[in-house]
Short mmCIF file of C-alpha atoms in Angstrom, two decimals:
data_model
loop_
_atom_site.label_atom_id
_atom_site.label_comp_id
_atom_site.label_asym_id
_atom_site.label_seq_id
_atom_site.Cartn_x
_atom_site.Cartn_y
_atom_site.Cartn_z
CA MET A 1 -48.46 9.30 -97.50
CA ALA A 2 -49.89 9.01 -93.90
CA GLU A 3 -49.56 5.73 -91.96
CA PRO A 4 -52.81 3.94 -91.15
CA PRO A 5 -53.93 4.27 -87.51
CA LYS A 6 -52.76 1.47 -85.17
CA GLU A 7 -55.34 -0.87 -83.73
CA LEU A 8 -55.90 -0.12 -80.02
CA VAL A 9 -56.91 -2.62 -77.38
CA LYS A 10 -58.25 -2.16 -73.87
CA ASP A 11 -56.23 -2.98 -70.74
CA GLU A 12 -58.61 -5.01 -68.53
CA VAL A 13 -56.85 -3.88 -65.33
CA THR A 14 -56.87 -0.13 -65.81
CA GLY A 15 -59.39 0.20 -68.67
CA GLU A 16 -56.85 2.24 -70.61
CA MET A 17 -56.70 1.93 -74.43
CA MET A 18 -53.21 1.13 -75.80
CA SER A 19 -51.47 -0.71 -78.61
CA LYS A 20 -51.11 -4.49 -78.55
CA THR A 21 -47.32 -4.19 -78.16
CA ALA A 22 -47.57 -1.87 -75.15
CA LEU A 23 -50.17 -4.12 -73.53
CA LYS A 24 -47.93 -7.21 -73.90
CA LYS A 25 -44.99 -5.37 -72.27
CA LEU A 26 -47.18 -4.24 -69.39
CA GLN A 27 -48.55 -7.74 -68.83
CA LYS A 28 -45.01 -9.25 -68.77
CA LYS A 29 -43.93 -6.66 -66.20
CA ARG A 30 -46.93 -7.46 -64.02
CA GLU A 31 -46.17 -11.19 -64.17
CA ALA A 32 -42.53 -10.56 -63.15
CA ASP A 33 -43.61 -8.32 -60.27
CA ALA A 34 -46.10 -10.94 -59.10
CA LYS A 35 -43.39 -13.66 -59.10
CA LYS A 36 -41.02 -11.43 -57.06
CA ALA A 37 -43.73 -10.68 -54.52
CA ALA A 38 -44.61 -14.36 -54.17
CA LYS A 39 -40.94 -15.29 -53.70
CA LYS A 40 -40.45 -12.61 -51.04
CA LYS A 41 -43.58 -13.74 -49.22
CA GLU A 42 -42.37 -17.34 -49.30
CA GLN A 43 -38.98 -16.30 -47.82
CA GLU A 44 -40.65 -14.30 -45.04
CA ALA A 45 -42.86 -17.26 -44.20
CA LYS A 46 -39.84 -19.57 -43.99
CA ALA A 47 -37.97 -17.08 -41.77
CA ALA A 48 -40.96 -16.78 -39.45
CA ALA A 49 -41.30 -20.56 -39.20
CA ALA A 50 -37.58 -21.18 -38.60
CA PRO A 51 -36.34 -21.24 -34.96
CA ALA A 52 -34.61 -18.03 -33.85
CA LYS A 53 -30.84 -18.14 -33.91
CA LYS A 54 -29.36 -18.11 -30.44
CA LYS A 55 -26.96 -15.27 -29.90
CA SER A 56 -23.95 -15.52 -27.62
CA ALA A 57 -24.51 -14.79 -23.93
CA LEU A 58 -21.85 -12.09 -24.38
CA ALA A 59 -23.33 -10.52 -27.52
CA SER A 60 -25.68 -8.09 -25.78
CA ALA A 61 -23.06 -7.00 -23.27
CA GLU A 62 -20.49 -6.44 -26.02
CA ALA A 63 -23.00 -4.43 -28.04
CA ASP A 64 -23.91 -2.29 -25.01
CA ASP A 65 -20.23 -1.53 -24.40
CA GLN A 66 -20.15 0.33 -27.73
CA LEU A 67 -22.94 2.71 -26.71
CA GLU A 68 -22.60 6.20 -25.33
CA PRO A 69 -23.13 6.34 -21.52
CA HIS A 70 -26.55 8.04 -21.82
CA GLN A 71 -27.68 5.42 -24.37
CA TYR A 72 -26.42 2.62 -22.13
CA PHE A 73 -28.38 4.05 -19.18
CA ALA A 74 -31.59 4.37 -21.24
CA ASN A 75 -31.28 0.83 -22.63
CA ARG A 76 -30.50 -0.66 -19.22
CA CYS A 77 -33.43 1.10 -17.55
CA ALA A 78 -35.80 -0.06 -20.27
CA ALA A 79 -34.53 -3.66 -20.01
CA MET A 80 -35.00 -3.72 -16.25
CA GLN A 81 -38.48 -2.21 -16.52
CA ARG A 82 -39.44 -4.93 -19.01
CA ALA A 83 -38.00 -7.62 -16.75
CA HIS A 84 -39.84 -6.23 -13.73
CA ALA A 85 -43.11 -6.03 -15.65
CA ALA A 86 -42.65 -9.63 -16.83
CA SER A 87 -41.99 -10.79 -13.26
CA GLU A 88 -45.17 -9.05 -12.10
CA GLY A 89 -47.02 -11.15 -14.66
CA GLY A 90 -45.41 -14.34 -13.38
CA GLU A 91 -42.76 -14.65 -16.10
CA GLY A 92 -39.15 -14.64 -14.99
CA ALA A 93 -37.42 -13.26 -11.90
CA THR A 94 -37.55 -9.65 -10.74
CA PRO A 95 -34.32 -7.65 -11.10
CA TRP A 96 -34.74 -6.56 -7.47
CA PRO A 97 -35.39 -9.67 -5.36
CA HIS A 98 -36.18 -9.25 -1.68
CA LYS A 99 -33.62 -11.65 -0.24
CA PHE A 100 -30.64 -13.80 -1.16
CA GLN A 101 -29.27 -15.92 1.67
CA VAL A 102 -25.47 -16.20 1.62
CA SER A 103 -23.53 -19.00 3.32
CA HIS A 104 -20.12 -17.27 3.04
CA THR A 105 -18.92 -13.73 2.60
CA LEU A 106 -16.23 -13.48 -0.08
CA PRO A 107 -13.41 -13.15 2.52
CA GLU A 108 -14.81 -16.23 4.28
CA PHE A 109 -14.95 -18.10 0.95
CA VAL A 110 -11.30 -17.23 0.26
CA ALA A 111 -10.25 -18.34 3.75
CA ALA A 112 -12.22 -21.60 3.54
CA PHE A 113 -11.26 -22.82 0.06
CA SER A 114 -7.87 -21.29 -0.82
CA GLY A 115 -6.23 -24.62 0.05
CA LEU A 116 -7.87 -26.52 -2.81
CA ALA A 117 -5.54 -27.93 -5.48
CA ASP A 118 -5.31 -26.33 -8.93
CA GLY A 119 -8.07 -27.67 -11.19
CA ALA A 120 -9.97 -29.23 -8.24
CA ARG A 121 -13.66 -28.83 -7.49
CA ASP A 122 -15.35 -29.66 -4.17
CA GLU A 123 -18.44 -31.49 -5.42
CA ALA A 124 -19.60 -32.31 -1.88
CA THR A 125 -19.99 -28.65 -0.89
CA THR A 126 -22.55 -26.15 -2.12
CA VAL A 127 -22.03 -22.52 -1.19
CA ARG A 128 -24.03 -19.33 -1.67
CA VAL A 129 -22.09 -16.12 -2.19
CA ALA A 130 -22.88 -12.65 -3.49
CA GLY A 131 -20.88 -9.69 -4.74
CA ARG A 132 -20.44 -7.18 -7.52
CA ALA A 133 -19.49 -8.56 -10.94
CA MET A 134 -16.61 -6.36 -12.13
CA ARG A 135 -15.53 -8.30 -15.23
CA LYS A 136 -17.42 -10.32 -17.80
CA ALA A 137 -15.60 -12.38 -20.41
CA GLY A 138 -16.16 -15.51 -22.43
CA GLN A 139 -14.32 -18.43 -23.91
CA GLY A 140 -16.32 -20.97 -25.88
CA LYS A 141 -19.17 -22.16 -23.68
CA LEU A 142 -17.65 -20.58 -20.56
CA ILE A 143 -18.61 -17.20 -19.13
CA PHE A 144 -16.27 -15.67 -16.55
CA TYR A 145 -17.03 -13.02 -13.94
CA ASP A 146 -14.82 -11.42 -11.29
CA LEU A 147 -16.90 -11.18 -8.13
CA HIS A 148 -15.82 -8.48 -5.66
CA GLY A 149 -16.97 -7.89 -2.10
CA GLY A 150 -15.62 -7.22 1.38
CA GLY A 151 -12.17 -6.47 0.02
CA ALA A 152 -11.88 -9.93 -1.59
CA LYS A 153 -12.25 -11.24 -5.13
CA ILE A 154 -13.13 -14.63 -6.59
CA GLN A 155 -13.82 -15.88 -10.10
CA VAL A 156 -17.16 -17.20 -11.34
CA MET A 157 -16.75 -19.90 -14.04
CA SER A 158 -20.19 -20.41 -15.52
CA ASP A 159 -20.99 -23.17 -18.04
CA PRO A 160 -24.36 -24.55 -19.24
CA LYS A 161 -23.60 -28.15 -18.20
CA SER A 162 -23.33 -27.23 -14.52
CA TYR A 163 -26.38 -25.00 -14.58
CA LYS A 164 -29.34 -26.78 -12.99
CA ALA A 165 -32.10 -24.86 -14.79
CA GLY A 166 -30.77 -25.89 -18.21
CA ALA A 167 -28.99 -24.32 -21.17
CA ASP A 168 -31.81 -21.88 -22.08
CA ALA A 169 -31.97 -20.48 -18.54
CA TRP A 170 -28.17 -20.26 -18.51
CA GLU A 171 -28.24 -18.26 -21.76
CA ALA A 172 -30.96 -15.96 -20.41
CA ILE A 173 -29.30 -15.05 -17.10
CA ASN A 174 -25.86 -14.55 -18.64
CA ASP A 175 -27.39 -12.40 -21.36
CA ARG A 176 -29.01 -10.23 -18.66
CA LEU A 177 -25.98 -9.73 -16.40
CA ARG A 178 -23.71 -6.74 -16.93
CA ARG A 179 -20.51 -5.40 -15.41
CA GLY A 180 -21.30 -3.69 -12.12
CA ASP A 181 -24.38 -5.82 -11.29
CA VAL A 182 -24.70 -7.30 -7.81
CA VAL A 183 -25.05 -11.04 -8.37
CA GLY A 184 -25.93 -14.01 -6.18
CA VAL A 185 -24.21 -17.30 -6.99
CA VAL A 186 -25.04 -20.84 -5.84
CA GLY A 187 -22.45 -23.44 -6.75
CA LYS A 188 -19.39 -25.55 -6.01
CA PRO A 189 -16.09 -24.10 -4.81
CA GLY A 190 -12.93 -24.95 -6.73
CA LYS A 191 -9.95 -23.67 -8.60
CA SER A 192 -9.25 -23.19 -12.28
CA LYS A 193 -6.42 -25.07 -13.94
CA ARG A 194 -4.35 -21.92 -13.52
CA GLY A 195 -4.99 -21.94 -9.78
CA GLU A 196 -7.51 -19.09 -9.54
CA LEU A 197 -10.01 -19.56 -6.72
CA SER A 198 -13.44 -19.92 -8.32
CA ILE A 199 -17.05 -20.91 -7.87
CA PHE A 200 -18.79 -23.07 -10.48
CA PRO A 201 -22.42 -21.91 -10.46
CA GLU A 202 -25.48 -24.12 -10.45
CA ALA A 203 -27.64 -20.99 -10.28
CA LEU A 204 -27.14 -17.27 -10.85
CA GLU A 205 -29.43 -14.48 -9.71
CA LEU A 206 -29.40 -10.77 -10.47
CA LEU A 207 -29.80 -9.05 -7.09
CA SER A 208 -29.39 -5.40 -8.09
CA PRO A 209 -28.62 -4.13 -11.61
CA CYS A 210 -26.02 -1.44 -12.27
CA LEU A 211 -27.82 0.98 -14.57
CA HIS A 212 -24.87 3.19 -15.46
CA MET A 213 -21.86 2.35 -17.62
CA LEU A 214 -18.76 1.95 -15.43
CA PRO A 215 -15.27 3.16 -16.39
CA LYS A 216 -13.50 0.40 -18.29
CA GLY A 217 -10.38 -1.35 -17.06
CA GLN A 218 -9.03 -3.35 -14.15
CA GLY A 219 -6.59 -2.64 -11.34
CA SER A 220 -6.03 0.09 -8.78
CA GLU A 221 -6.01 3.07 -11.16
CA VAL A 222 -9.08 2.64 -13.35
CA LEU A 223 -10.48 5.93 -12.04
CA LYS A 224 -7.59 8.41 -11.85
CA ASP A 225 -9.14 11.88 -11.76
CA PRO A 226 -8.80 13.07 -8.11
CA ASP A 227 -11.87 15.30 -8.27
CA THR A 228 -14.10 12.44 -9.46
CA ARG A 229 -12.59 10.01 -6.95
CA PHE A 230 -13.25 12.25 -3.95
CA ARG A 231 -16.64 13.54 -5.04
CA LYS A 232 -17.87 10.07 -6.03
CA ARG A 233 -16.14 7.91 -3.46
CA TYR A 234 -18.59 5.06 -4.10
CA LEU A 235 -17.35 4.89 -7.71
CA ASP A 236 -13.72 4.90 -6.57
CA LEU A 237 -14.47 2.02 -4.19
CA MET A 238 -16.34 0.16 -6.91
CA VAL A 239 -13.83 0.23 -9.75
CA ASN A 240 -10.39 0.81 -8.16
CA GLU A 241 -9.11 -2.41 -6.63
CA GLY A 242 -7.66 -1.81 -3.17
CA GLY A 243 -9.65 1.40 -2.67
CA ALA A 244 -11.36 -0.07 0.40
CA LYS A 245 -8.00 -0.69 2.07
CA VAL A 246 -7.79 2.96 3.15
CA PHE A 247 -11.11 2.61 4.99
CA ASP A 248 -10.01 -0.67 6.56
CA VAL A 249 -6.72 0.79 7.82
CA ARG A 250 -8.46 3.87 9.20
CA SER A 251 -10.99 1.72 11.04
CA ARG A 252 -8.19 -0.39 12.55
CA ILE A 253 -6.35 2.75 13.66
CA VAL A 254 -9.44 4.10 15.44
CA ARG A 255 -10.07 0.72 17.11
CA GLY A 256 -6.40 0.53 18.11
CA VAL A 257 -6.37 4.00 19.68
CA ARG A 258 -9.58 3.25 21.55
CA LYS A 259 -8.26 -0.11 22.83
CA TYR A 260 -4.94 1.43 23.91
CA LEU A 261 -6.69 4.08 26.01
CA ASP A 262 -9.37 1.70 27.36
CA ASP A 263 -6.67 -0.75 28.50
CA ARG A 264 -5.07 2.04 30.54
CA GLY A 265 -8.18 3.02 32.42
CA PHE A 266 -9.39 5.89 30.24
CA LEU A 267 -13.12 6.55 30.01
CA GLU A 268 -14.58 7.47 26.63
CA VAL A 269 -17.11 10.31 26.73
CA GLU A 270 -19.16 12.33 24.26
CA THR A 271 -19.29 16.10 24.63
CA PRO A 272 -21.57 18.66 22.90
CA MET A 273 -20.91 19.56 19.28
CA MET A 274 -22.91 22.80 19.42
CA ASN A 275 -21.61 25.42 21.82
CA MET A 276 -22.48 28.92 22.94
CA VAL A 277 -18.78 29.78 22.81
CA ALA A 278 -16.32 28.60 20.14
CA GLY A 279 -13.59 27.68 22.61
CA GLY A 280 -10.81 25.13 23.01
CA ALA A 281 -8.76 26.24 20.00
CA THR A 282 -7.96 29.29 17.90
CA ALA A 283 -10.03 28.61 14.81
CA LYS A 284 -12.92 30.14 12.88
CA PRO A 285 -16.14 28.23 13.68
CA PHE A 286 -19.21 27.32 11.65
CA VAL A 287 -22.37 29.04 12.86
CA THR A 288 -25.76 27.34 12.92
CA HIS A 289 -29.16 28.28 14.30
CA PHE A 290 -31.00 26.61 17.17
CA ASN A 291 -34.68 26.97 16.21
CA GLU A 292 -36.17 26.04 19.59
CA LEU A 293 -34.13 28.60 21.53
CA GLY A 294 -33.97 31.13 18.71
CA ILE A 295 -30.21 31.61 19.04
CA ASN A 296 -27.11 31.07 16.96
CA VAL A 297 -24.64 28.48 18.20
CA PHE A 298 -21.17 27.40 17.08
CA MET A 299 -20.14 23.99 15.81
CA ARG A 300 -17.27 22.96 18.01
CA VAL A 301 -13.69 23.56 16.90
CA ALA A 302 -12.30 21.30 19.69
CA PRO A 303 -13.67 19.22 22.62
CA GLU A 304 -11.02 20.55 25.02
CA LEU A 305 -13.09 22.66 27.43
CA TYR A 306 -15.72 19.98 28.13
CA LEU A 307 -13.09 17.28 28.60
CA LYS A 308 -11.27 19.47 31.11
CA THR A 309 -14.49 19.93 33.07
CA CYS A 310 -14.73 16.13 33.26
CA VAL A 311 -11.27 16.05 34.85
CA VAL A 312 -12.32 18.80 37.27
CA GLY A 313 -15.36 16.72 38.15
CA GLY A 314 -13.20 13.73 39.13
CA LEU A 315 -12.83 11.71 35.92
CA ASP A 316 -9.05 11.46 36.04
CA ARG A 317 -8.63 9.83 32.62
CA VAL A 318 -11.01 10.76 29.81
CA TYR A 319 -10.91 10.86 26.03
CA GLU A 320 -13.13 11.52 23.05
CA ILE A 321 -12.85 10.45 19.42
CA GLY A 322 -15.11 12.71 17.40
CA ARG A 323 -15.65 15.27 14.68
CA GLN A 324 -14.45 18.88 14.79
CA PHE A 325 -15.56 21.68 12.48
CA ARG A 326 -13.35 24.58 11.39
CA ASN A 327 -14.54 27.12 8.84
CA GLU A 328 -11.13 27.66 7.28
CA GLY A 329 -9.02 26.46 4.32
CA MET A 330 -9.68 23.31 2.35
CA ASP A 331 -7.46 21.16 0.15
CA LEU A 332 -6.58 17.47 -0.33
CA THR A 333 -5.03 17.30 3.17
CA HIS A 334 -7.30 19.74 5.03
CA ASN A 335 -11.02 19.22 5.49
CA PRO A 336 -13.44 21.61 7.24
CA GLU A 337 -14.72 18.64 9.26
CA PHE A 338 -12.28 16.09 10.59
CA THR A 339 -11.85 13.49 13.34
CA THR A 340 -9.57 13.91 16.34
CA CYS A 341 -8.71 11.98 19.46
CA GLU A 342 -8.22 14.19 22.49
CA PHE A 343 -7.45 12.77 25.93
CA TYR A 344 -6.66 14.12 29.39
CA MET A 345 -4.79 12.34 32.17
CA ALA A 346 -4.49 13.67 35.70
CA TYR A 347 -1.11 13.48 37.49
CA ALA A 348 0.88 13.14 34.24
CA ASP A 349 3.21 15.49 32.40
CA TYR A 350 4.59 15.81 28.88
CA HIS A 351 7.19 13.10 29.50
CA ASP A 352 4.34 10.62 30.15
CA LEU A 353 2.61 11.83 26.98
CA MET A 354 5.77 11.27 24.95
CA ASP A 355 6.02 7.72 26.30
CA MET A 356 2.35 7.05 25.50
CA THR A 357 2.59 8.57 22.01
CA GLU A 358 5.62 6.47 21.11
CA GLU A 359 4.10 3.30 22.50
CA MET A 360 0.68 3.85 20.90
CA ILE A 361 1.80 4.84 17.40
CA SER A 362 4.65 2.35 17.03
CA GLY A 363 2.34 -0.39 18.35
CA LEU A 364 -0.38 0.52 15.83
CA VAL A 365 2.10 0.49 12.95
CA LYS A 366 3.38 -2.95 13.97
CA GLU A 367 -0.15 -4.31 14.45
CA ILE A 368 -1.45 -3.07 11.08
CA HIS A 369 1.60 -3.51 8.84
CA GLY A 370 3.39 -6.34 10.66
CA SER A 371 6.55 -4.21 10.82
CA TYR A 372 7.72 -0.91 12.24
CA LYS A 373 8.86 0.14 8.77
CA VAL A 374 6.38 1.55 6.28
CA LYS A 375 6.98 2.51 2.65
CA TYR A 376 5.38 5.77 1.57
CA GLN A 377 4.83 6.98 -1.99
CA PRO A 378 4.26 10.76 -2.12
CA LYS A 379 2.25 12.26 -4.94
CA ASP A 380 5.42 13.78 -6.37
CA GLY A 381 8.84 12.22 -5.86
CA ALA A 382 10.37 8.85 -5.11
CA GLU A 383 9.08 6.29 -2.63
CA PHE A 384 10.81 6.29 0.75
CA GLU A 385 10.66 4.36 4.01
CA ILE A 386 9.53 5.62 7.43
CA ASP A 387 10.86 3.76 10.46
CA PHE A 388 8.62 3.84 13.55
CA SER A 389 10.87 1.52 15.60
CA PRO A 390 11.09 2.61 19.26
CA PRO A 391 12.78 4.29 21.00
CA TRP A 392 12.28 7.56 19.17
CA PRO A 393 14.75 10.42 19.47
CA ARG A 394 13.61 13.14 21.90
CA ILE A 395 14.67 16.60 20.81
CA PRO A 396 14.09 19.79 22.83
CA MET A 397 12.22 22.13 20.53
CA LEU A 398 14.56 25.15 20.64
CA ASP A 399 17.74 23.05 20.58
CA GLY A 400 16.39 21.15 17.59
CA LEU A 401 15.44 24.37 15.79
CA VAL A 402 18.92 25.85 16.34
CA LYS A 403 20.57 22.68 15.04
CA ALA A 404 18.27 22.45 12.00
CA LEU A 405 18.92 26.08 11.06
CA SER A 406 22.69 25.74 11.50
CA THR A 407 22.87 22.64 9.25
CA HIS A 408 20.46 23.97 6.63
CA GLU A 409 21.66 24.37 3.02
CA LYS A 410 21.53 28.09 3.84
CA PRO A 411 22.96 28.02 7.41
CA VAL A 412 21.46 30.47 9.88
CA ASP A 413 22.94 31.34 13.29
CA ALA A 414 20.06 31.10 15.78
CA ALA A 415 22.06 30.25 18.92
CA TRP A 416 20.34 33.11 20.74
CA LEU A 417 17.24 30.92 20.99
CA VAL A 418 18.72 28.66 23.68
CA ALA A 419 19.49 31.53 26.03
CA PRO A 420 17.16 31.78 29.08
CA GLY A 421 14.13 33.94 28.32
CA ALA A 422 14.99 34.19 24.62
CA LEU A 423 11.37 34.02 23.45
CA ALA A 424 10.40 36.75 25.92
CA ARG A 425 12.61 39.29 24.17
CA PRO A 426 10.65 42.16 22.59
CA ASP A 427 12.27 41.49 19.20
CA ALA A 428 11.94 37.67 19.37
CA VAL A 429 9.22 37.49 16.70
CA ASP A 430 11.12 39.73 14.30
CA MET A 431 14.32 37.70 14.77
CA LEU A 432 12.48 34.43 14.14
CA LYS A 433 10.97 35.85 10.94
CA LYS A 434 14.40 37.01 9.82
CA ALA A 435 15.88 33.53 10.44
CA HIS A 436 13.01 31.97 8.54
CA VAL A 437 13.58 34.19 5.52
CA GLU A 438 17.35 33.64 5.61
CA ALA A 439 16.75 29.89 5.54
CA GLY A 440 14.75 30.35 2.32
CA GLY A 441 11.33 29.69 3.80
CA GLU A 442 8.02 31.36 2.96
CA LEU A 443 6.29 33.16 5.80
CA CYS A 444 2.70 32.15 6.47
CA ALA A 445 0.08 34.83 7.01
#
């Protein structure tokens, strides 16, 4: 027997006809969904009304350190563009300010305040320094930076209590700063409890942001790849501590050579670098074109010929420190363009030049290193010491060559070299090559 048809009722929301049971289930579901939606809306309203949680001044920097270099660059560029746009509208400071007046360079700061006691702070003195921030770290409410510049390093110990603009401004500037940024610091000089020379900032200012991610690490070998170091010397100087020392020593050598010659009555001159004839040395020159005259000229391989004409003209003592250009081999110790010092001295001979060479070089070593003895670490092999103490041994070239060959691990008899006119013999070159091979050497082309 067939069941009687169920009584249908109309859903007021959709207008659909359904059984009473189905309608009750649908209504309960709608009520539950409405309660969930109301609860979610209430939570969102509370979250919007609540004050934003302050993140650590290190949080952004630590998060950026986990990015890929290209992502870091994109984020950093965008952040600086936003900061610049805000500064144009009168909100905040520009990331590229026009001027920051310093009262001390970092070497001057080190010289002036190194005598402070451990844990002391000179509250009576306010200094203004600037440099590149090469480390950023935190401990509680302290943010630390290592500030580098001019071959010196100091520590920045930043805390919100010392910051004049208040805790919010302190959070904002420390959140903005990144490793590699050039930073201006206004504050009190002092030392940490561990004795590290520091500045305690009352104000910090971003002077120039570093947009690229720097190699991580500290010390003299952060950047090790030779190709990268020499092609991007600025990066080597930036991240490898002590990298600037090479430039400093070179500069002192050039000044020392110039002073030595000036003190002895030599006149420094400048001679042409582009010549019609590539003379003064046996070397392959670079060729360039002189547009005005429509001719090719050679970049000089040596200043010799022009300096000799100065002597002919009556300048008895002349010298030039300058660049030479030789279109030949290139490796880590040979560069197509290089600096030389060439000098000429009338009424002198090679004995005078030996005296001057010994005096000049030993004097420069003593002046720069404080000793005649210098330790040298070759790329391969053990460190050894070079002694520049005068007087130096003076060895006649041929006598020295004969002695060196006779005491070699593969002794060679080359006594014929000291005979009068030995090098004028027709077979002299062949005999020298034979001696070279017997000694185990490789002949150069």
